Amino acid sequence: MASITYDKATRRYSGTERPAVDALDLEIADGEFLVLVGPSGSGKSTALRMLAGLEDIDEGAVWIGDRDVTQLPPRSRDIAMVFQNYALYPHMSVAQNMGFALKIAGRPASEIKQKVLDAAKLLDIEQYLDRKPKALSGGQRQRVAMGRAIVREPQVFLMDEPLSNLDAKLRVSTRTQIAALQRRLGVTTVYVTHDQVEAMTMGDRVAVLSDGLLQQCDTPRALYDRPANVFVAGFIGSPAMNLVAAKLTADGAEVGGVQVPLKPEVRSAADGDMVTIGFRPESLEVTTDTDGSLPIKVELVEELGSDAYVYGKLGAGVEESAEGSSRNVVARVDPRTPPGMGDTLHLRIRPDELHVFSGTSGQRLS
Ligand SMILES: Nc1ncnc2c1ncn2[C@@H]1O[C@H](COP(=O)(O)OP(=O)(O)OP(=O)(O)O)[C@@H](O)[C@H]1O
Ligand SMILES: [Mg+2]
């Protein structure tokens, strides 16, 4: 087992304007489960492949434990990777697939057999060891791919969207299994996904990437409670945090004619004359008080059983914009008494659940 360090690691593909991964600084502790998350094209797979040795590192360095592996070929890095498509050999049985790397390494047959059996027991695929991959379900294939990584007893597991071929229900149960298995084995793991729910439920910490740049790396709770900028604020959480433009006033900010008090230190940290204020759908209360509340015209009501979400827009008077802001607002309401479409709801933001970001840079001020 080992820690991992990205030290200003950069990957620049020829013929592209911006690096796919730009001066990435990241330290991953021994035994940690770190999730890399971000939208499509943000550089997640590239960052993982740089660690695996499948992609050149143009600037900076990558360390595994106390070894600088920047120039080492993949086979010398002591890592095992699980790919999205699993890449199982179709002509080999499950047992042969799982034991292949050990066979290539010239390990004795008895040892390979034992290790394959141990891993198969761990993953509950013992009964399939003689089958070919084509005779397995997607979830079973996924476990064979995991098994193949486990038998190698690497210092580091790397996984690139390993659940994306599974249906929604299986994805949920498999993500719990992978997280539990990782904790049991204690092997440092870097896991790539574009799904923020997967990231939040699996990772000890989550690193959020956008356009090749690391936006924030922290525990799921910290990302949710204190996003560092409007990108993370809008990316983590479902439905997303509301981000609206507000004009600075003497001691606060004004949005749609409503005064939002800001703490003095936040007010003085603001640059320019606009801020972006953020509040999550659950931080809104429906009120009958038309004074000091935000009026929203209801465009859509989404009833999920346990919750109902109301989608609407801030009314006229909110013409200005600020970094990351929009006029769309989502509110969580009591599912037993949802409003109707076209209704006007008055919403109050719970003041201690307000996030404030710079209207120009999008960086957190509060
Ligand atoms: N071989 C390549 N040559 C040139 N550009 C590339 C190459 N591979 C990836 N890129 C570019 O680098 C950027 C990052 O790609 P990467 O595959 O790391 O994204 P990702 O975050 O894994 O996205 P996804 O969620 O879609 O898998 C993208 O803009 C992509 O177009
Ligand atoms: Mg990818």
Coordinates of N, CA and C in Angstrom, one line a residue, residues 82-193:
V82 N -9.2 -1.1 -13.2 CA -10.4 -1.6 -13.7 C -11.1 -0.6 -14.6
F83 N -11.3 -1.1 -15.9 CA -11.8 -0.2 -16.9 C -13.3 -0.2 -17.0
Q84 N -13.8 0.8 -17.7 CA -15.3 0.9 -17.9 C -15.8 -0.4 -18.6
N85 N -15.1 -0.8 -19.6 CA -15.6 -2.0 -20.4 C -15.1 -3.3 -19.9
Y86 N -14.4 -3.3 -18.7 CA -13.8 -4.5 -18.0 C -12.7 -5.2 -18.8
A87 N -12.7 -5.1 -20.1 CA -11.6 -5.7 -20.9 C -11.3 -7.1 -20.5
L88 N -12.3 -8.0 -20.4 CA -12.0 -9.4 -20.1 C -11.7 -10.1 -21.4
Y89 N -10.8 -11.2 -21.2 CA -10.5 -12.0 -22.4 C -11.7 -12.9 -22.7
P90 N -12.3 -12.8 -23.9 CA -13.5 -13.6 -24.1 C -13.3 -15.1 -24.2
H91 N -12.1 -15.5 -24.6 CA -11.8 -17.0 -24.8 C -11.3 -17.6 -23.5
M92 N -11.1 -16.9 -22.4 CA -10.7 -17.4 -21.2 C -11.8 -17.6 -20.2
S93 N -11.7 -18.5 -19.3 CA -12.7 -18.7 -18.2 C -12.5 -17.5 -17.2
V94 N -13.5 -17.4 -16.3 CA -13.4 -16.4 -15.3 C -12.1 -16.6 -14.5
A95 N -11.8 -17.9 -14.1 CA -10.6 -18.2 -13.3 C -9.3 -17.8 -14.1
Q96 N -9.3 -18.1 -15.4 CA -8.1 -17.8 -16.2 C -8.0 -16.3 -16.3
N97 N -9.1 -15.6 -16.5 CA -9.1 -14.1 -16.6 C -8.5 -13.5 -15.3
M98 N -9.0 -14.0 -14.2 CA -8.5 -13.5 -12.9 C -7.1 -13.8 -12.6
G99 N -6.6 -14.9 -13.1 CA -5.2 -15.3 -12.7 C -4.2 -14.9 -13.8
F100 N -4.7 -14.3 -14.9 CA -3.8 -14.1 -16.0 C -2.5 -13.3 -15.7
A101 N -2.7 -12.2 -14.9 CA -1.5 -11.4 -14.6 C -0.5 -12.2 -13.8
L102 N -1.0 -13.0 -12.9 CA -0.1 -13.8 -12.1 C 0.7 -14.8 -12.9
K103 N -0.1 -15.4 -13.9 CA 0.5 -16.4 -14.8 C 1.7 -15.8 -15.6
I104 N 1.4 -14.6 -16.1 CA 2.4 -13.8 -16.9 C 3.6 -13.5 -16.0
A105 N 3.3 -13.3 -14.7 CA 4.5 -13.0 -13.8 C 5.2 -14.3 -13.4
G106 N 4.7 -15.4 -13.9 CA 5.5 -16.7 -13.7 C 5.3 -17.3 -12.3
R107 N 4.1 -16.9 -11.6 CA 3.9 -17.5 -10.3 C 3.4 -18.9 -10.4
P108 N 3.7 -19.7 -9.4 CA 3.3 -21.2 -9.4 C 1.8 -21.4 -9.5
A109 N 1.3 -22.4 -10.2 CA -0.1 -22.7 -10.5 C -0.9 -22.8 -9.2
S110 N -0.3 -23.4 -8.1 CA -1.0 -23.6 -6.9 C -1.3 -22.3 -6.2
E111 N -0.3 -21.4 -6.3 CA -0.5 -20.0 -5.7 C -1.6 -19.3 -6.4
I112 N -1.6 -19.3 -7.8 CA -2.6 -18.6 -8.6 C -4.0 -19.1 -8.2
K113 N -4.1 -20.5 -8.1 CA -5.4 -21.1 -7.9 C -5.9 -20.6 -6.5
Q114 N -5.1 -20.6 -5.5 CA -5.5 -20.1 -4.2 C -5.9 -18.7 -4.2
K115 N -5.1 -17.8 -4.8 CA -5.5 -16.4 -4.8 C -6.7 -16.1 -5.6
V116 N -6.9 -16.8 -6.7 CA -8.2 -16.6 -7.5 C -9.4 -17.1 -6.7
L117 N -9.2 -18.2 -6.0 CA -10.3 -18.7 -5.2 C -10.6 -17.7 -4.0
D118 N -9.6 -17.2 -3.4 CA -9.8 -16.2 -2.3 C -10.6 -15.0 -2.8
A119 N -10.1 -14.5 -3.9 CA -10.8 -13.3 -4.5 C -12.2 -13.6 -4.9
A120 N -12.4 -14.8 -5.5 CA -13.7 -15.2 -6.0 C -14.7 -15.3 -4.8
K121 N -14.2 -15.8 -3.7 CA -15.0 -15.9 -2.4 C -15.4 -14.5 -2.0
L122 N -14.4 -13.6 -1.9 CA -14.7 -12.3 -1.5 C -15.7 -11.6 -2.3
L123 N -15.8 -11.9 -3.6 CA -16.7 -11.2 -4.5 C -17.9 -12.0 -4.8
D124 N -18.0 -13.2 -4.2 CA -19.2 -14.1 -4.4 C -19.4 -14.5 -5.8
I125 N -18.3 -14.9 -6.5 CA -18.4 -15.3 -7.9 C -17.7 -16.7 -8.0
E126 N -17.6 -17.4 -6.9 CA -17.0 -18.8 -6.9 C -17.6 -19.7 -7.9
Q127 N -19.0 -19.6 -7.9 CA -19.7 -20.6 -8.8 C -19.6 -20.3 -10.3
Y128 N -18.9 -19.2 -10.6 CA -18.8 -18.9 -12.1 C -17.3 -19.1 -12.6
L129 N -16.5 -19.6 -11.7 CA -15.0 -19.6 -12.1 C -14.8 -20.3 -13.5
D130 N -15.6 -21.3 -13.8 CA -15.3 -22.1 -15.1 C -16.1 -21.5 -16.3
R131 N -16.9 -20.5 -16.0 CA -17.6 -19.9 -17.1 C -16.8 -18.9 -18.0
K132 N -17.2 -18.7 -19.2 CA -16.6 -17.7 -20.0 C -17.4 -16.4 -19.8
P133 N -16.7 -15.2 -19.9 CA -17.4 -13.9 -19.6 C -18.7 -13.7 -20.4
K134 N -18.9 -14.3 -21.6 CA -20.1 -14.0 -22.3 C -21.3 -14.7 -21.6
A135 N -21.1 -15.7 -20.7 CA -22.2 -16.3 -20.0 C -22.4 -15.7 -18.6
L136 N -22.0 -14.4 -18.5 CA -22.2 -13.8 -17.2 C -23.0 -12.5 -17.4
S137 N -23.7 -12.1 -16.4 CA -24.4 -10.8 -16.5 C -23.4 -9.6 -16.3
G138 N -23.9 -8.4 -16.6 CA -23.0 -7.3 -16.5 C -22.4 -7.1 -15.1
G139 N -23.2 -7.3 -14.1 CA -22.7 -7.1 -12.7 C -21.7 -8.2 -12.4
Q140 N -21.9 -9.4 -12.9 CA -20.9 -10.5 -12.6 C -19.6 -10.2 -13.3
R141 N -19.7 -9.7 -14.6 CA -18.5 -9.4 -15.3 C -17.7 -8.3 -14.5
Q142 N -18.5 -7.3 -14.0 CA -17.9 -6.2 -13.2 C -17.1 -6.8 -12.1
R143 N -17.6 -7.8 -11.4 CA -16.9 -8.4 -10.3 C -15.7 -9.2 -10.7
V144 N -15.8 -9.8 -11.9 CA -14.6 -10.5 -12.4 C -13.5 -9.5 -12.6
A145 N -13.8 -8.4 -13.2 CA -12.8 -7.3 -13.4 C -12.2 -6.9 -12.1
M146 N -13.1 -6.7 -11.1 CA -12.5 -6.4 -9.8 C -11.6 -7.5 -9.3
G147 N -12.1 -8.7 -9.4 CA -11.3 -9.9 -9.0 C -9.9 -9.9 -9.6
R148 N -9.9 -9.6 -10.9 CA -8.6 -9.6 -11.6 C -7.6 -8.6 -11.0
A149 N -8.2 -7.4 -10.6 CA -7.4 -6.4 -9.9 C -6.9 -6.9 -8.5
I150 N -7.8 -7.5 -7.8 CA -7.5 -7.9 -6.4 C -6.4 -8.9 -6.3
V151 N -6.5 -9.9 -7.2 CA -5.5 -11.0 -7.1 C -4.1 -10.5 -7.2
R152 N -3.9 -9.4 -7.9 CA -2.6 -8.9 -8.1 C -2.0 -8.3 -6.8
E153 N -2.8 -8.0 -5.8 CA -2.4 -7.4 -4.6 C -1.5 -6.2 -4.9
P154 N -2.1 -5.2 -5.6 CA -1.3 -4.0 -6.0 C -1.2 -3.0 -4.8
Q155 N -0.3 -2.1 -5.0 CA -0.3 -1.0 -4.0 C -1.4 0.0 -4.2
V156 N -1.9 0.1 -5.5 CA -3.0 1.0 -5.8 C -4.0 0.4 -6.8
F157 N -5.3 0.7 -6.5 CA -6.3 0.4 -7.5 C -6.7 1.6 -8.2
L158 N -6.9 1.5 -9.5 CA -7.4 2.6 -10.3 C -8.6 2.2 -11.0
M159 N -9.7 2.9 -10.9 CA -11.0 2.5 -11.5 C -11.5 3.7 -12.3
D160 N -11.8 3.4 -13.6 CA -12.4 4.4 -14.5 C -13.8 4.1 -14.8
E161 N -14.8 4.7 -14.2 CA -16.2 4.5 -14.4 C -16.6 3.0 -14.5
P162 N -16.2 2.2 -13.4 CA -16.4 0.8 -13.5 C -17.9 0.4 -13.5
L163 N -18.8 1.3 -13.1 CA -20.2 0.9 -13.0 C -21.1 1.4 -14.1
S164 N -20.5 2.1 -15.1 CA -21.3 2.8 -16.0 C -22.1 1.8 -17.0
N165 N -21.7 0.5 -17.0 CA -22.4 -0.4 -17.9 C -23.5 -1.1 -17.1
L166 N -23.7 -0.8 -15.9 CA -24.8 -1.5 -15.1 C -26.0 -0.7 -15.0
D167 N -27.2 -1.4 -14.8 CA -28.4 -0.6 -14.7 C -28.5 0.1 -13.4
A168 N -29.4 1.0 -13.3 CA -29.4 2.0 -12.1 C -29.4 1.3 -10.8
K169 N -30.2 0.2 -10.7 CA -30.3 -0.4 -9.4 C -29.1 -1.2 -9.0
L170 N -28.5 -1.9 -10.0 CA -27.3 -2.7 -9.7 C -26.1 -1.7 -9.4
R171 N -26.2 -0.5 -10.1 CA -25.1 0.4 -9.8 C -25.1 0.8 -8.3
V172 N -26.3 1.0 -7.8 CA -26.4 1.5 -6.4 C -25.8 0.4 -5.5
S173 N -26.2 -0.9 -5.7 CA -25.7 -2.0 -4.8 C -24.3 -2.2 -5.0
T174 N -23.8 -2.1 -6.3 CA -22.4 -2.4 -6.5 C -21.5 -1.3 -6.0
R175 N -22.0 -0.1 -6.0 CA -21.1 1.0 -5.4 C -20.9 0.8 -3.9
T176 N -21.9 0.3 -3.2 CA -21.8 0.0 -1.8 C -20.8 -1.1 -1.6
Q177 N -20.9 -2.1 -2.5 CA -20.0 -3.3 -2.3 C -18.5 -2.9 -2.6
I178 N -18.3 -2.1 -3.6 CA -16.9 -1.7 -3.9 C -16.3 -0.8 -2.8
A179 N -17.2 0.1 -2.3 CA -16.7 0.9 -1.2 C -16.3 0.1 0.1
A180 N -17.2 -0.9 0.4 CA -17.0 -1.8 1.5 C -15.7 -2.6 1.3
L181 N -15.6 -3.2 0.1 CA -14.4 -4.0 -0.2 C -13.1 -3.2 -0.1
Q182 N -13.2 -2.0 -0.6 CA -12.0 -1.2 -0.5 C -11.6 -0.9 0.9
R183 N -12.6 -0.7 1.8 CA -12.3 -0.4 3.2 C -11.7 -1.7 3.8
R184 N -12.2 -2.8 3.4 CA -11.7 -4.1 4.0 C -10.3 -4.4 3.5
L185 N -10.0 -4.1 2.2 CA -8.6 -4.4 1.7 C -7.6 -3.3 2.1
G186 N -8.2 -2.1 2.3 CA -7.3 -1.0 2.7 C -6.3 -0.6 1.6
V187 N -6.6 -0.9 0.3 CA -5.7 -0.5 -0.7 C -6.1 0.9 -1.2
T188 N -5.1 1.8 -1.3 CA -5.3 3.1 -1.8 C -6.0 3.1 -3.2
T189 N -7.1 3.8 -3.4 CA -7.9 3.7 -4.6 C -8.2 5.0 -5.2
V190 N -8.0 5.2 -6.5 CA -8.5 6.4 -7.2 C -9.6 5.9 -8.1
Y191 N -10.7 6.5 -8.0 CA -11.9 6.1 -8.7 C -12.5 7.3 -9.5
V192 N -12.7 7.1 -10.8 CA -13.2 8.1 -11.6 C -14.7 7.9 -11.9
T193 N -15.4 9.0 -11.8 CA -16.8 9.0 -12.2 C -17.3 10.4 -12.6

